[in-house]
Short mmCIF file of C-alpha atoms in Angstrom, two decimals:
data_model
loop_
_atom_site.label_atom_id
_atom_site.label_comp_id
_atom_site.label_asym_id
_atom_site.label_seq_id
_atom_site.Cartn_x
_atom_site.Cartn_y
_atom_site.Cartn_z
CA UNK A 23 82.09 -4.77 -12.67
CA UNK A 24 80.85 -7.02 -9.94
CA UNK A 25 78.57 -5.71 -6.99
CA UNK A 26 77.34 -7.49 -4.13
CA UNK A 27 74.25 -6.56 -2.15
CA UNK A 28 73.71 -8.07 1.27
CA UNK A 29 70.24 -7.90 3.89
CA UNK A 30 69.93 -8.25 6.28
CA UNK A 31 72.47 -5.57 7.84
CA UNK A 32 71.41 -6.81 11.28
CA UNK A 33 69.36 -9.82 12.63
CA UNK A 34 68.27 -11.07 15.91
CA UNK A 35 67.27 -14.23 16.54
CA UNK A 36 66.29 -16.37 19.92
CA UNK A 37 68.77 -19.64 20.28
CA UNK A 38 67.39 -22.51 18.41
CA UNK A 39 65.70 -20.64 15.64
CA UNK A 40 66.67 -20.21 12.17
CA UNK A 41 68.51 -17.67 10.59
CA UNK A 42 69.04 -16.77 6.44
CA UNK A 43 71.04 -14.28 5.18
CA UNK A 44 70.17 -13.36 1.36
CA UNK A 45 72.78 -11.99 -1.18
CA UNK A 46 72.15 -10.61 -4.77
CA UNK A 47 75.03 -10.34 -7.50
CA UNK A 48 75.41 -8.43 -10.49
CA UNK A 49 77.94 -10.27 -12.82
CA UNK A 50 76.28 -13.34 -14.27
CA UNK A 51 79.93 -14.44 -15.08
CA UNK A 52 80.40 -15.11 -11.33
CA UNK A 53 81.05 -18.79 -10.32
CA UNK A 54 82.35 -18.78 -6.94
CA UNK A 55 80.11 -17.94 -3.84
CA UNK A 56 81.65 -18.17 -0.63
CA UNK A 57 80.33 -17.15 2.89
CA UNK A 58 82.65 -15.81 5.72
CA UNK A 59 82.12 -15.64 9.36
CA UNK A 60 83.88 -12.73 11.10
CA UNK A 61 84.09 -12.49 15.10
CA UNK A 62 85.29 -9.54 16.77
CA UNK A 63 89.42 -9.12 16.53
CA UNK A 64 89.68 -11.96 13.71
CA UNK A 65 89.85 -12.29 10.52
CA UNK A 66 87.39 -13.67 8.20
CA UNK A 67 86.87 -17.39 8.67
CA UNK A 68 85.53 -19.48 5.56
CA UNK A 69 82.28 -21.32 6.66
CA UNK A 70 80.94 -22.68 3.45
CA UNK A 71 81.06 -22.12 -0.23
CA UNK A 72 79.17 -23.10 -3.42
CA UNK A 73 80.44 -23.10 -7.30
CA UNK A 74 77.84 -21.72 -10.01
CA UNK A 75 77.28 -25.97 -11.10
CA UNK A 76 75.67 -26.72 -8.15
CA UNK A 77 72.30 -25.48 -6.76
CA UNK A 78 72.65 -26.02 -2.62
CA UNK A 79 75.41 -27.26 -0.33
CA UNK A 80 74.98 -28.20 3.17
CA UNK A 81 77.33 -28.92 5.98
CA UNK A 82 75.57 -29.77 9.19
CA UNK A 83 73.42 -26.66 10.25
CA UNK A 84 74.86 -24.90 7.83
CA UNK A 85 73.40 -24.52 4.16
CA UNK A 86 73.58 -22.24 1.04
CA UNK A 87 71.28 -21.75 -1.92
CA UNK A 88 72.05 -20.45 -5.37
CA UNK A 89 69.85 -19.19 -8.32
CA UNK A 90 71.91 -17.98 -10.91
CA UNK A 91 68.90 -17.46 -12.98
CA UNK A 92 67.75 -14.51 -10.32
CA UNK A 93 71.64 -13.75 -9.60
CA UNK A 94 70.92 -14.52 -5.79
CA UNK A 95 72.26 -16.89 -3.02
CA UNK A 96 71.36 -17.59 0.65
CA UNK A 97 73.03 -19.00 3.83
CA UNK A 98 71.06 -20.76 6.16
CA UNK A 99 71.56 -21.28 9.55
CA UNK A 100 69.73 -23.58 11.70
CA UNK A 101 69.01 -24.46 15.55
CA UNK A 102 70.90 -21.25 16.14
CA UNK A 103 73.25 -20.66 18.85
CA UNK A 104 75.12 -17.88 21.09
CA UNK A 105 78.61 -18.92 19.69
CA UNK A 106 76.81 -18.25 16.02
CA UNK A 107 76.90 -14.35 16.78
CA UNK A 108 79.23 -12.51 14.34
CA UNK A 109 79.36 -10.77 11.36
CA UNK A 110 78.75 -12.77 8.33
CA UNK A 111 79.84 -11.65 4.70
CA UNK A 112 78.89 -13.34 1.37
CA UNK A 113 81.09 -12.76 -1.64
CA UNK A 114 81.30 -13.31 -5.50
CA UNK A 115 84.42 -13.86 -7.74
CA UNK A 116 84.98 -10.46 -9.53
CA UNK A 117 87.78 -8.32 -10.89
CA UNK A 118 88.46 -11.35 -13.93
CA UNK A 119 88.59 -13.65 -11.09
CA UNK A 120 91.28 -12.46 -8.88
CA UNK A 121 89.35 -11.07 -6.67
CA UNK A 122 86.32 -11.51 -4.02
CA UNK A 123 83.39 -9.13 -3.75
CA UNK A 124 82.12 -8.83 -0.62
CA UNK A 125 79.08 -7.53 0.56
CA UNK A 126 78.37 -5.37 3.57
CA UNK A 127 78.20 -7.96 6.26
CA UNK A 128 74.87 -9.00 8.80
CA UNK A 129 75.33 -8.71 12.13
CA UNK A 130 73.90 -12.03 13.79
CA UNK A 131 73.05 -11.86 17.10
CA UNK A 132 71.71 -15.31 19.06
CA UNK A 133 70.34 -15.01 22.41
CA UNK A 134 69.73 -17.65 24.97
CA UNK B 1 100.13 -26.94 9.72
CA UNK B 2 100.46 -23.31 10.46
CA UNK B 3 97.86 -20.52 9.40
CA UNK B 4 98.13 -17.22 8.12
CA UNK B 5 99.85 -14.68 10.20
CA UNK B 6 100.25 -11.11 9.95
CA UNK B 7 102.58 -8.58 11.77
CA UNK B 8 102.34 -6.32 13.28
CA UNK B 9 98.47 -6.55 14.77
CA UNK B 10 98.25 -2.73 15.66
CA UNK B 11 99.93 0.38 13.81
CA UNK B 12 99.76 3.75 14.49
CA UNK B 13 101.64 6.22 11.94
CA UNK B 14 101.06 9.85 10.90
CA UNK B 15 99.73 11.31 7.70
CA UNK B 16 102.35 11.37 5.23
CA UNK B 17 104.45 8.55 6.55
CA UNK B 18 105.18 5.18 5.01
CA UNK B 19 103.98 2.21 6.48
CA UNK B 20 105.11 -1.92 5.69
CA UNK B 21 102.53 -4.73 6.85
CA UNK B 22 104.03 -8.61 6.46
CA UNK B 23 101.72 -11.51 5.53
CA UNK B 24 103.52 -15.39 6.26
CA UNK B 25 100.99 -17.69 3.75
CA UNK B 26 99.32 -20.67 5.30
CA UNK B 27 101.88 -23.67 4.72
CA UNK B 28 101.45 -24.95 1.06
CA UNK B 29 99.39 -21.86 -0.23
CA UNK B 30 101.37 -20.05 -3.09
CA UNK B 31 98.84 -17.57 -3.67
CA UNK B 32 98.62 -14.13 -1.41
CA UNK B 33 95.68 -11.14 -1.45
CA UNK B 34 95.12 -8.24 0.29
CA UNK B 35 92.10 -6.78 1.18
CA UNK B 36 91.23 -3.21 3.20
CA UNK B 37 88.47 -3.36 5.74
CA UNK B 38 86.96 -0.29 6.73
CA UNK B 39 84.86 0.06 10.24
CA UNK B 40 81.68 -1.86 9.40
CA UNK B 41 82.30 -2.30 5.84
CA UNK B 42 83.34 -5.67 3.84
CA UNK B 43 86.54 -6.15 2.84
CA UNK B 44 87.72 -4.37 0.03
CA UNK B 45 90.11 -6.28 -2.52
CA UNK B 46 93.53 -4.42 -3.21
CA UNK B 47 95.88 -6.88 -5.13
CA UNK B 48 96.64 -10.46 -5.69
CA UNK B 49 100.44 -11.65 -6.04
CA UNK B 50 101.24 -15.14 -7.23
CA UNK B 51 104.66 -16.37 -8.29
CA UNK B 52 106.08 -13.00 -6.60
CA UNK B 53 104.06 -10.96 -9.52
CA UNK B 54 101.07 -8.94 -9.03
CA UNK B 55 98.04 -10.86 -10.47
CA UNK B 56 95.17 -8.26 -10.08
CA UNK B 57 94.30 -5.19 -8.28
CA UNK B 58 91.47 -3.45 -7.08
CA UNK B 59 90.55 0.50 -7.21
CA UNK B 60 93.49 1.57 -5.22
CA UNK B 61 96.19 4.08 -5.85
CA UNK B 62 99.84 2.99 -6.95
CA UNK B 63 100.99 4.37 -3.38
CA UNK B 64 100.05 0.94 -2.53
CA UNK B 65 102.08 -1.49 -3.35
CA UNK B 66 103.42 -5.20 -2.63
CA UNK B 67 106.15 -8.13 -3.04
CA UNK B 68 105.36 -11.51 -2.69
CA UNK B 69 108.77 -13.44 -1.90
CA UNK B 70 110.00 -16.99 -3.17
CA UNK B 71 108.56 -18.45 0.48
CA UNK B 72 105.42 -17.09 -0.41
CA UNK B 73 105.13 -14.30 1.95
CA UNK B 74 104.52 -10.75 1.23
CA UNK B 75 104.25 -7.58 2.10
CA UNK B 76 101.94 -4.28 1.75
CA UNK B 77 103.57 -0.98 1.27
CA UNK B 78 101.40 2.67 1.73
CA UNK B 79 103.40 5.68 0.81
CA UNK B 80 102.12 9.23 1.78
CA UNK B 81 99.71 7.71 4.20
CA UNK B 82 96.16 9.42 4.18
CA UNK B 83 93.43 9.80 6.89
CA UNK B 84 91.21 7.28 5.01
CA UNK B 85 93.54 4.86 4.80
CA UNK B 86 92.74 3.63 8.72
CA UNK B 87 91.56 0.22 8.63
CA UNK B 88 91.83 -3.38 9.07
CA UNK B 89 94.66 -4.80 6.53
CA UNK B 90 93.92 -8.59 5.71
CA UNK B 91 95.97 -11.04 4.00
CA UNK B 92 94.56 -14.21 2.53
CA UNK B 93 96.30 -17.24 1.40
CA UNK B 94 95.18 -19.73 -1.29
CA UNK B 95 96.39 -22.62 -3.32
CA UNK B 96 95.68 -21.87 -7.03
CA UNK B 97 97.31 -19.13 -8.72
CA UNK B 98 94.25 -16.98 -10.52
CA UNK B 99 91.41 -18.81 -8.66
CA UNK B 100 90.01 -17.26 -5.68
CA UNK B 101 88.55 -20.18 -4.02
CA UNK B 102 89.30 -21.37 -0.40
CA UNK B 103 91.15 -17.83 0.78
CA UNK B 104 92.13 -18.44 4.42
CA UNK B 105 92.35 -14.84 6.12
CA UNK B 106 94.72 -13.78 8.58
CA UNK B 107 93.55 -11.97 11.74
CA UNK B 108 94.80 -8.71 10.15
CA UNK B 109 96.98 -5.45 10.96
CA UNK B 110 94.92 -2.52 12.30
CA UNK B 111 96.24 1.00 10.81
CA UNK B 112 95.39 3.99 12.47
CA UNK B 113 96.73 7.08 10.44
CA UNK B 114 96.31 10.36 13.02
#
């Protein structure tokens, strides 16, 4: 089945810097890759997603890139702000399309 | 438009007991998925319901069961609770049946098994 690896587990940056989180997946049939942000005491919130027929997608300060050949995808956050501090999860579709398989998460801390 | 709501927010049970968790899907969404999130881990897929039928299941034993109602709300039932069942249980709704795109999560039910 699908397996998703996520790195790094923790990331500390200064306000205004960029942050990059990387994920790899195992199932070449996976075709949908969302990123979620989870704040303390809340459920995961979808922040951006990408389908396998697209190499890059941007939404303001957030972008995601996908390399299907290497089976990895990355989240890029530019001009980080303290409110970006949270746990970020990548995911890929698994279980014959009925489930999201999540990475273990990256705790991002943005200090001002 | 209302988001995904879950109840209760917190629950404490003892080993061997049974528990029912409830979820109301986002307005217009017809598919509900349940995930278990252990402390410090990513969510793990339990099962998905579409048109009131189980549409997929992860690596969870049969004592984890569910229901979906005609209004698309859902329940997760866990029998014979074990200590390892302590976790945040997340409900997610989506529109699209067998796809898992654009899942919207509730805030979860924090279950503690003593």
